[in-house]
Coordinates of C-alpha atoms in Angstrom, one line a residue:
Chain A
D19 CA 5.8 -13.5 -1.0
A20 CA 6.3 -10.6 -3.4
K21 CA 6.6 -11.6 -7.0
T22 CA 8.9 -8.8 -7.9
T23 CA 12.6 -8.1 -7.5
Q24 CA 13.9 -4.6 -7.1
P25 CA 17.4 -3.1 -6.2
P26 CA 17.4 -2.1 -2.5
S27 CA 18.6 1.4 -3.1
M28 CA 19.4 4.0 -5.8
D29 CA 20.7 7.5 -6.0
C30 CA 19.6 10.2 -8.5
A31 CA 20.8 13.8 -9.0
E32 CA 18.1 16.4 -8.6
G33 CA 16.7 17.4 -12.0
R34 CA 17.8 14.2 -13.7
A35 CA 15.5 11.3 -14.7
A36 CA 15.2 8.5 -12.1
N37 CA 14.9 5.1 -13.7
L38 CA 13.7 2.4 -11.3
P39 CA 13.9 -1.2 -12.6
C40 CA 11.7 -4.1 -11.5
N41 CA 11.8 -7.7 -12.5
H42 CA 8.6 -9.8 -12.5
S43 CA 9.6 -12.9 -14.5
T44 CA 6.6 -15.0 -13.3
I45 CA 3.9 -12.4 -14.1
S46 CA 0.7 -13.9 -15.4
G47 CA -1.3 -12.7 -18.4
N48 CA -4.0 -11.0 -16.2
E49 CA -1.6 -9.4 -13.7
Y50 CA -1.0 -5.7 -13.8
V51 CA 2.2 -3.9 -12.8
Y52 CA 1.6 -1.3 -10.1
W53 CA 3.9 1.2 -8.6
Y54 CA 3.5 2.9 -5.2
R55 CA 5.9 5.0 -3.2
Q56 CA 6.1 5.7 0.5
I57 CA 7.7 8.9 1.8
H58 CA 9.0 8.5 5.3
S59 CA 6.3 7.7 7.8
Q60 CA 3.5 8.4 5.4
G61 CA 1.0 6.1 3.8
P62 CA 1.9 4.6 0.4
Q63 CA 1.0 6.7 -2.6
Y64 CA -0.3 5.3 -5.8
I65 CA 1.9 6.3 -8.8
I66 CA 0.9 4.4 -11.9
H67 CA -0.1 1.0 -13.3
G68 CA -0.1 -0.9 -16.6
L69 CA -0.8 -4.2 -18.2
K70 CA 1.4 -4.4 -21.3
N71 CA 1.4 -0.9 -22.9
N72 CA 3.6 1.9 -21.8
E73 CA 1.8 4.4 -19.6
T74 CA 2.4 8.0 -18.6
N75 CA 0.7 10.3 -16.2
E76 CA 1.5 13.5 -14.4
M77 CA 3.8 11.8 -12.0
A78 CA 5.7 9.2 -14.0
S79 CA 6.1 6.9 -17.0
L80 CA 5.9 3.1 -16.9
I81 CA 7.8 1.1 -19.5
I82 CA 6.9 -2.6 -19.7
T83 CA 9.1 -4.9 -21.8
E84 CA 7.4 -6.8 -24.6
D85 CA 7.6 -10.1 -22.8
R86 CA 6.3 -8.4 -19.6
K87 CA 9.0 -9.9 -17.5
S88 CA 10.4 -6.5 -16.4
S89 CA 9.4 -2.9 -16.2
T90 CA 10.9 0.5 -15.4
L91 CA 9.4 3.4 -13.6
I92 CA 10.7 6.8 -14.9
L93 CA 10.5 10.0 -12.9
P94 CA 11.5 12.5 -15.6
H95 CA 12.8 15.3 -13.4
A96 CA 13.5 14.0 -9.9
T97 CA 13.2 16.5 -7.1
L98 CA 14.2 16.2 -3.4
R99 CA 10.5 15.4 -2.6
D100 CA 10.7 12.3 -4.7
T101 CA 13.0 10.7 -2.1
A102 CA 11.0 7.7 -1.0
V103 CA 10.8 3.9 -1.0
Y104 CA 9.3 2.8 -4.3
Y105 CA 7.4 -0.5 -4.5
C106 CA 6.7 -2.5 -7.7
I107 CA 3.8 -4.8 -7.3
V108 CA 2.1 -7.3 -9.7
R109 CA -1.5 -7.9 -9.0
V110 CA -4.7 -9.0 -10.7
R111 CA -7.1 -6.1 -11.1
G112 CA -9.8 -6.0 -8.5
N113 CA -10.1 -7.1 -4.9
T114 CA -6.8 -8.7 -4.4
P115 CA -4.5 -7.4 -1.8
L116 CA -1.3 -5.5 -2.5
V117 CA 1.7 -7.7 -1.7
F118 CA 4.6 -5.3 -0.9
G119 CA 8.2 -6.4 -1.2
K120 CA 11.1 -4.4 0.2
G121 CA 11.1 -1.9 -2.6
T122 CA 13.8 0.4 -3.8
R123 CA 14.9 3.3 -1.6
L124 CA 15.5 6.2 -3.9
S125 CA 17.6 9.1 -2.7
V126 CA 17.5 12.3 -4.7
I127 CA 20.6 14.3 -4.1
A128 CA 21.0 18.0 -4.6
Chain B
K23 CA -12.3 15.5 -2.2
A24 CA -11.0 14.6 1.2
G25 CA -8.6 11.7 1.4
V26 CA -8.6 8.7 3.6
T27 CA -8.6 9.6 7.3
Q28 CA -7.5 7.5 10.2
T29 CA -8.0 8.1 13.9
P30 CA -6.2 8.3 16.2
R31 CA -2.9 9.1 14.6
Y32 CA -0.8 7.9 17.6
L33 CA -1.7 5.5 20.3
I34 CA 0.2 4.0 23.3
K35 CA -1.2 0.9 24.9
T36 CA -0.1 -1.7 27.5
R37 CA 0.4 -5.4 26.8
G38 CA -2.9 -7.3 27.3
Q39 CA -5.1 -4.3 26.5
Q40 CA -7.2 -4.1 23.4
V41 CA -7.4 -1.3 20.8
T42 CA -9.8 -0.1 18.1
L43 CA -8.6 1.9 15.1
S44 CA -10.9 3.8 12.8
C45 CA -10.7 4.5 9.1
S46 CA -12.9 6.8 6.9
P47 CA -12.5 6.1 3.2
I48 CA -12.7 8.6 0.4
S49 CA -16.3 9.6 -0.2
G50 CA -17.9 7.2 -2.6
H51 CA -15.3 4.4 -2.0
R52 CA -16.8 1.2 -0.9
S53 CA -13.8 -1.1 -0.3
V54 CA -11.5 -0.7 2.7
S55 CA -8.3 -2.6 3.3
W56 CA -6.0 -2.7 6.3
Y57 CA -2.2 -3.2 6.4
Q58 CA 0.3 -3.5 9.1
Q59 CA 3.8 -2.1 8.7
T60 CA 6.7 -3.0 10.9
P61 CA 10.5 -2.6 10.4
G62 CA 11.0 -6.4 10.4
Q63 CA 8.1 -7.6 8.3
G64 CA 7.4 -4.6 6.1
L65 CA 3.9 -3.9 4.8
Q66 CA 1.6 -6.8 5.3
F67 CA -2.1 -7.2 4.3
L68 CA -4.5 -7.7 7.2
F69 CA -8.0 -7.8 5.7
E70 CA -10.4 -6.2 3.2
Y71 CA -14.0 -5.2 3.5
F72 CA -16.6 -4.4 0.9
S73 CA -20.2 -3.7 1.5
E74 CA -19.8 -4.7 5.2
T75 CA -18.4 -8.1 4.3
Q76 CA -14.9 -9.3 4.7
R77 CA -13.6 -10.3 1.3
N78 CA -10.0 -11.2 1.9
K79 CA -8.0 -11.9 5.0
G80 CA -4.2 -12.0 5.5
N81 CA -2.2 -14.4 7.7
F82 CA -2.8 -12.8 11.1
P83 CA -4.0 -14.4 14.3
G84 CA -7.6 -14.1 15.4
R85 CA -6.7 -11.3 17.8
F86 CA -6.9 -9.0 14.8
S87 CA -10.5 -8.3 13.6
G88 CA -12.3 -5.7 11.7
R89 CA -15.7 -4.6 10.5
Q90 CA -17.2 -2.2 8.0
F91 CA -20.3 0.0 8.5
S92 CA -23.0 0.8 6.1
N93 CA -21.4 4.2 5.4
S94 CA -18.2 2.3 4.4
R95 CA -16.3 3.5 7.5
S96 CA -14.2 0.7 8.9
E97 CA -12.7 -0.2 12.3
M98 CA -10.1 -2.7 13.2
N99 CA -9.6 -4.2 16.6
V100 CA -6.6 -5.9 18.2
S101 CA -7.3 -7.8 21.4
T102 CA -4.8 -8.9 24.0
L103 CA -2.0 -6.7 22.7
E104 CA 1.5 -8.0 22.4
L105 CA 4.7 -6.0 22.1
G106 CA 5.1 -7.3 18.5
D107 CA 1.8 -5.5 17.6
S108 CA 3.7 -2.2 17.7
A109 CA 3.4 -1.0 14.2
L110 CA 2.0 1.6 11.7
Y111 CA -1.5 0.5 10.8
L112 CA -2.6 1.7 7.4
C113 CA -6.0 1.9 5.9
A114 CA -6.6 2.1 2.1
S115 CA -9.8 2.7 0.2
T116 CA -10.8 1.7 -3.3
L117 CA -13.8 2.8 -5.3
D118 CA -15.1 -0.8 -5.8
L119 CA -14.0 -4.4 -6.2
A120 CA -12.8 -3.7 -9.7
G121 CA -10.9 -0.6 -8.7
Y122 CA -7.3 -0.1 -9.9
E123 CA -5.9 2.1 -7.2
Q124 CA -5.8 1.9 -3.5
Y125 CA -5.6 5.2 -1.7
F126 CA -3.9 5.1 1.6
G127 CA -4.4 7.1 4.7
P128 CA -1.6 8.5 6.9
G129 CA -1.8 5.5 9.3
T130 CA -2.1 5.0 13.0
R131 CA 1.1 4.6 14.9
L132 CA 0.5 2.0 17.7
T133 CA 3.1 1.5 20.4
V134 CA 2.6 -1.3 22.9
T135 CA 4.6 -1.1 26.1

């Protein structure tokens, strides 16, 4: 079973920041937080990952709380192409499989 | 650099038949994982291969099998197809066992009639 809890759906206005929350209260010290997204009928796309520090790349920012029990993925300027299902996954680095939950369906609205 | 490729992209089979799906990882990547996605069960892990050895296996019946070749290309096979095997089958590659990211292919859409 997935170790994360995410809201089933969210809406965001185009051009605004999309903030997607994720709860992972049972995360272990050696588990990373990963975010993937899946645009309709395509393979999942890696977005970002982090252990305990906040992370930023060209796609998004990841904010992890100090106790590591929750995190937020931030898409700074959402576009219509960001409409997708976003998955938050906790996982030990290395050859452990990704365990996908139901994710959050983000709809970006013009 | 080319991404993960999967062939065929679409496939229609009849119950009882068997099917083989192919995955070519990103050049230089040595680990390949397979996932099944259905509307009811979501994305579920099938198995992972590294250096031609199965490293992890999900909770699927023995009808589902796979292998990896010396060039890291991988195939998965499903024997005695059932209607419930209709799904999107996704392949993902990782640089090595310590890799952070898994890069997914576009998937093979299998329909069993």
